[in-house]
Amino acid sequence: MKKNVVIIGGGPGGYGAALYSAHLGMNVTLIEKNHLGGTCLNVGCIPTKAFVQASKVYAQTLNGGFYGISVDGHVSIDFKKTANFKKKIVTQLRNGVGYLLKKAKVSIINGTGKILNPNTVQVTSKEGVQELQADEIIIATGSSEIVIPGFEPDGIRVLGSTEMLDIEKLPESIAIIGGGVIGVEFASIFKTFGKEVTIIELSPSLIPTEDAQIGESLKKNLVAQGINVLTSSQAKKIINKTAENITLEIQAADGSTQQLTVEQVLVCVGRKANLSYIGLEEAGIVYNKKFIETNEKMQTNISNIYAIGDVTKSPQLAHVAYYEAKIAALNIAGKEAKAEYHAIPGCIFSHPEVARVGMTEKEAREKVANLSIKTESFAGNGKAMIEKENEGYIKMLFDNDNGGIVGVSIIGPKATELIAEPTLAVTLKLPIEELANSINAHPSLSEIIGEAAGAAIGLGLHS
């Protein structure tokens, strides 16, 4: 008999689990209270990257003179059209998800789900309340933005990333509270459009979860672009708010304070798992304030209830949610599968881009006794020079005892695409010599990967 699988949440993890489960021959019901695609598709990854692309085209147009291309008149942006472009992409992808689910014969209920017991899910929708019987349950309720007390979004002067992605007019000046992934991406977008940007980050460095050297390089680059970066600093309170602007008090690590007046404030200090009102207590599921406990099969302590994506302790990334969705579906179908997290790529679409797979230098020094590090610059890369983006470098970490690649970080042009090859190498646990012996096309940005690996074994070409 086919298993009945009920999934709560229709983001990347939820709809991914629905499709995988359906492909594996199960009867699937997907419960989603808002739009299919979750945060990533609707108010996260996709719309942000639409703005990133628009800012890149704007910058390339301004810099056309480098190639002998001139633009007559003033280069301007109609941000309403940019916002409409973003909306069209989101709508098209969301409709695509709906089509795939329908094609796979997944039943979709627009409502909220609550687990009553290990085999029953209560669904509340505009049609009323109903109970679904389930052989297996998957929790994929995602995450929501963390709100700082005193800086609650008002949709006008103080915005979260969700509200910021709905703007149709660019602010002339903005303060971004949080120098993590979201913060530096928005900072790059607004600065590229010529706006005044200040980043306020509590940690000593930007993107604090990444390699410290990479974070420092990014900070220097953003500062060189004219972005005001305040690390080891905290937005303490709102001093004044008017119809035109907002004034913040900012405190540095030494206790000194300053005031900053801007048109808008963006608060993006992280996300928290959506764990409330989904029946965790009723079902007896073990969790803490931050995440649901799971094993390698994505099972909770209740063997037929799984949890995937942002509600687990794994990195809050859409591609991790897709991966965990597959692991859960395979195990439900009786096919042994275990999640491994040593080769998760992370991408930051700032300018310049940043990407990493595997360990940071700090992590590697704690775990690898005989660590070696090799860096290779984009400065002499022909393709990078042609694209006028030859700042940045690749940083490759490997175990000197066995040659195993344990981590790769990249800052520079198309780092988010270039990380694919190192991800495969780390996934397969290839020795660095194997990577050095592979052939990268010329001229290409990817040459930097092979050259870094070659230099690591004493066969550097241009270094």
Coordinates of N, CA and C in Angstrom, one line a residue, residues 361-453:
E361 N 39.3 28.7 7.9 CA 40.7 28.5 8.4 C 40.7 28.2 10.0
K362 N 39.8 29.0 10.7 CA 39.8 28.8 12.1 C 39.3 27.3 12.5
E363 N 38.3 26.9 11.8 CA 37.8 25.5 12.0 C 38.8 24.5 11.6
A364 N 39.5 24.7 10.5 CA 40.5 23.7 10.1 C 41.7 23.7 11.0
R365 N 42.1 24.8 11.6 CA 43.3 24.8 12.5 C 42.9 24.0 13.8
E366 N 41.6 23.9 14.1 CA 41.2 23.2 15.3 C 41.1 21.7 15.0
K367 N 40.9 21.3 13.8 CA 40.6 19.9 13.4 C 41.7 19.2 12.6
V368 N 42.6 20.0 11.9 CA 43.5 19.4 11.0 C 44.9 19.6 11.6
A369 N 45.6 18.6 12.0 CA 46.9 18.8 12.6 C 48.0 19.4 11.7
N370 N 48.0 18.9 10.4 CA 49.0 19.4 9.5 C 48.4 20.2 8.4
L371 N 47.9 21.3 8.7 CA 47.1 22.1 7.7 C 48.0 22.9 6.8
S372 N 47.7 23.0 5.5 CA 48.3 23.9 4.6 C 47.3 24.7 3.9
I373 N 47.7 26.0 3.5 CA 46.8 26.9 2.9 C 47.5 27.5 1.7
K374 N 46.7 27.6 0.6 CA 47.2 28.2 -0.6 C 46.2 29.2 -1.2
T375 N 46.7 30.4 -1.4 CA 45.8 31.4 -2.0 C 46.3 31.7 -3.4
E376 N 45.4 32.1 -4.3 CA 45.7 32.4 -5.7 C 44.8 33.6 -6.0
S377 N 45.4 34.7 -6.6 CA 44.7 35.9 -6.8 C 44.1 35.9 -8.2
F378 N 43.0 36.7 -8.4 CA 42.4 36.9 -9.7 C 43.1 38.0 -10.5
A379 N 44.1 38.6 -9.8 CA 44.8 39.8 -10.5 C 45.3 39.4 -11.8
G380 N 45.9 38.2 -12.0 CA 46.5 37.9 -13.3 C 45.6 37.0 -14.2
N381 N 44.3 36.8 -13.8 CA 43.4 36.0 -14.5 C 42.9 36.8 -15.7
G382 N 43.1 36.3 -16.9 CA 42.8 37.0 -18.2 C 41.3 37.3 -18.2
K383 N 40.4 36.4 -17.9 CA 39.0 36.5 -18.0 C 38.5 37.6 -17.0
A384 N 39.1 37.5 -15.8 CA 38.7 38.5 -14.8 C 39.1 39.9 -15.2
M385 N 40.3 40.0 -15.9 CA 40.7 41.3 -16.3 C 39.8 41.9 -17.4
I386 N 39.4 41.0 -18.3 CA 38.5 41.3 -19.4 C 37.2 41.8 -18.8
E387 N 36.7 41.2 -17.8 CA 35.4 41.6 -17.1 C 35.6 42.7 -16.1
K388 N 36.8 43.2 -16.0 CA 37.2 44.3 -15.1 C 36.8 44.0 -13.7
E389 N 37.0 42.8 -13.3 CA 36.7 42.3 -11.9 C 37.9 41.4 -11.5
N390 N 39.1 41.9 -11.5 CA 40.2 41.1 -11.1 C 40.7 41.3 -9.7
E391 N 39.9 41.8 -8.8 CA 40.2 41.8 -7.4 C 39.6 40.5 -6.8
G392 N 40.3 40.1 -5.7 CA 39.8 38.9 -5.0 C 40.8 37.7 -5.2
Y393 N 40.4 36.6 -4.5 CA 41.3 35.5 -4.5 C 40.5 34.2 -4.1
I394 N 41.2 33.1 -4.3 CA 40.7 31.8 -3.8 C 41.6 31.4 -2.7
K395 N 41.0 30.8 -1.6 CA 41.8 30.3 -0.5 C 41.5 28.8 -0.3
M396 N 42.5 28.0 -0.5 CA 42.3 26.6 -0.5 C 43.0 26.0 0.7
L397 N 42.3 25.2 1.5 CA 42.8 24.6 2.7 C 42.9 23.0 2.5
F398 N 44.0 22.5 2.8 CA 44.1 21.0 2.6 C 45.0 20.4 3.7
D399 N 44.8 19.1 3.9 CA 45.5 18.3 4.9 C 46.8 17.9 4.3
N400 N 47.9 18.3 4.8 CA 49.2 18.0 4.3 C 49.6 16.6 4.4
D401 N 48.9 15.9 5.3 CA 49.3 14.4 5.5 C 48.7 13.6 4.4
N402 N 47.5 13.9 4.0 CA 46.8 13.0 3.0 C 46.4 13.8 1.7
G403 N 46.6 15.1 1.7 CA 46.3 15.9 0.5 C 44.8 16.2 0.4
G404 N 44.0 15.8 1.4 CA 42.6 16.0 1.3 C 42.2 17.5 1.4
I405 N 41.3 17.9 0.5 CA 40.9 19.3 0.5 C 39.8 19.4 1.6
V406 N 40.0 20.3 2.6 CA 39.0 20.4 3.7 C 38.2 21.7 3.6
G407 N 38.6 22.6 2.8 CA 37.8 23.9 2.7 C 38.3 24.8 1.6
V408 N 37.4 25.5 1.0 CA 37.8 26.4 -0.1 C 36.9 27.6 0.1
S409 N 37.5 28.8 0.1 CA 36.7 30.1 0.2 C 37.2 30.9 -1.1
I410 N 36.2 31.6 -1.6 CA 36.5 32.5 -2.8 C 35.8 33.8 -2.6
I411 N 36.6 34.9 -2.8 CA 36.0 36.2 -2.9 C 36.4 36.8 -4.2
G412 N 35.5 37.2 -5.0 CA 35.8 37.7 -6.4 C 34.7 37.5 -7.4
P413 N 35.0 37.7 -8.7 CA 33.9 37.6 -9.7 C 33.4 36.2 -9.8
K414 N 32.0 36.1 -9.8 CA 31.3 34.9 -10.0 C 31.7 33.8 -9.0
A415 N 32.1 34.2 -7.8 CA 32.5 33.2 -6.8 C 31.4 32.2 -6.5
T416 N 30.1 32.7 -6.6 CA 29.0 31.8 -6.3 C 28.8 30.7 -7.3
E417 N 29.3 30.9 -8.5 CA 29.3 29.8 -9.5 C 30.6 29.0 -9.5
L418 N 31.7 29.6 -9.2 CA 33.0 28.9 -9.2 C 33.0 27.9 -8.1
I419 N 32.2 28.1 -7.0 CA 32.3 27.2 -5.9 C 31.9 25.8 -6.2
A420 N 31.2 25.6 -7.3 CA 30.7 24.3 -7.7 C 31.8 23.2 -7.8
E421 N 32.9 23.6 -8.5 CA 33.9 22.6 -8.7 C 34.6 22.2 -7.3
P422 N 34.9 23.1 -6.5 CA 35.5 22.8 -5.1 C 34.5 22.0 -4.3
T423 N 33.2 22.3 -4.5 CA 32.2 21.5 -3.7 C 32.2 20.1 -4.1
L424 N 32.3 19.8 -5.4 CA 32.4 18.4 -5.8 C 33.7 17.7 -5.3
A425 N 34.8 18.5 -5.3 CA 36.0 17.9 -4.8 C 35.9 17.6 -3.3
V426 N 35.3 18.5 -2.5 CA 35.2 18.3 -1.1 C 34.2 17.2 -0.8
T427 N 33.1 17.1 -1.6 CA 32.1 16.1 -1.5 C 32.7 14.7 -1.7
L428 N 33.6 14.6 -2.7 CA 34.2 13.3 -3.0 C 35.5 13.0 -2.2
K429 N 35.9 14.0 -1.4 CA 37.1 14.0 -0.6 C 38.3 13.7 -1.5
L430 N 38.4 14.4 -2.6 CA 39.5 14.3 -3.5 C 40.8 14.9 -2.9
P431 N 41.9 14.2 -3.1 CA 43.2 14.8 -2.7 C 43.4 16.0 -3.7
I432 N 44.2 17.0 -3.2 CA 44.4 18.2 -3.9 C 45.1 17.9 -5.2
E433 N 45.9 16.9 -5.3 CA 46.6 16.5 -6.5 C 45.7 16.2 -7.7
E434 N 44.5 15.6 -7.3 CA 43.5 15.2 -8.3 C 42.9 16.5 -8.9
L435 N 42.7 17.5 -8.1 CA 42.1 18.8 -8.5 C 43.2 19.5 -9.4
A436 N 44.4 19.4 -9.0 CA 45.5 20.0 -9.8 C 45.7 19.4 -11.2
N437 N 45.3 18.1 -11.3 CA 45.5 17.4 -12.6 C 44.3 17.6 -13.5
S438 N 43.2 18.1 -13.0 CA 42.0 18.4 -13.8 C 42.3 19.6 -14.7
I439 N 41.6 19.7 -15.8 CA 41.8 20.7 -16.8 C 40.7 21.7 -16.8
N440 N 41.0 23.0 -16.5 CA 40.0 24.1 -16.6 C 40.2 24.8 -17.9
A441 N 39.1 25.2 -18.5 CA 39.2 25.9 -19.8 C 39.9 27.2 -19.7
H442 N 40.5 27.6 -20.8 CA 41.2 28.9 -20.9 C 40.6 29.7 -22.1
P443 N 40.3 31.0 -22.0 CA 40.4 31.7 -20.7 C 39.1 31.6 -19.9
S444 N 39.2 31.4 -18.7 CA 38.0 31.3 -17.8 C 38.4 31.7 -16.4
L445 N 37.4 32.1 -15.6 CA 37.6 32.4 -14.2 C 38.0 31.1 -13.5
S446 N 37.5 30.0 -13.9 CA 37.7 28.7 -13.2 C 39.2 28.3 -13.2
E447 N 40.0 28.9 -14.1 CA 41.4 28.5 -14.1 C 42.0 28.8 -12.7
I448 N 41.5 29.7 -12.0 CA 42.1 30.0 -10.7 C 42.0 28.8 -9.7
I449 N 41.1 27.9 -9.9 CA 40.9 26.8 -9.1 C 42.1 25.8 -9.3
G450 N 42.2 25.5 -10.6 CA 43.3 24.6 -11.0 C 44.7 25.1 -10.7
E451 N 44.9 26.4 -10.8 CA 46.2 27.0 -10.6 C 46.5 27.1 -9.1
A452 N 45.5 27.3 -8.2 CA 45.7 27.2 -6.8 C 46.1 25.8 -6.4
A453 N 45.4 24.8 -6.9 CA 45.7 23.4 -6.6 C 47.1 23.1 -7.1

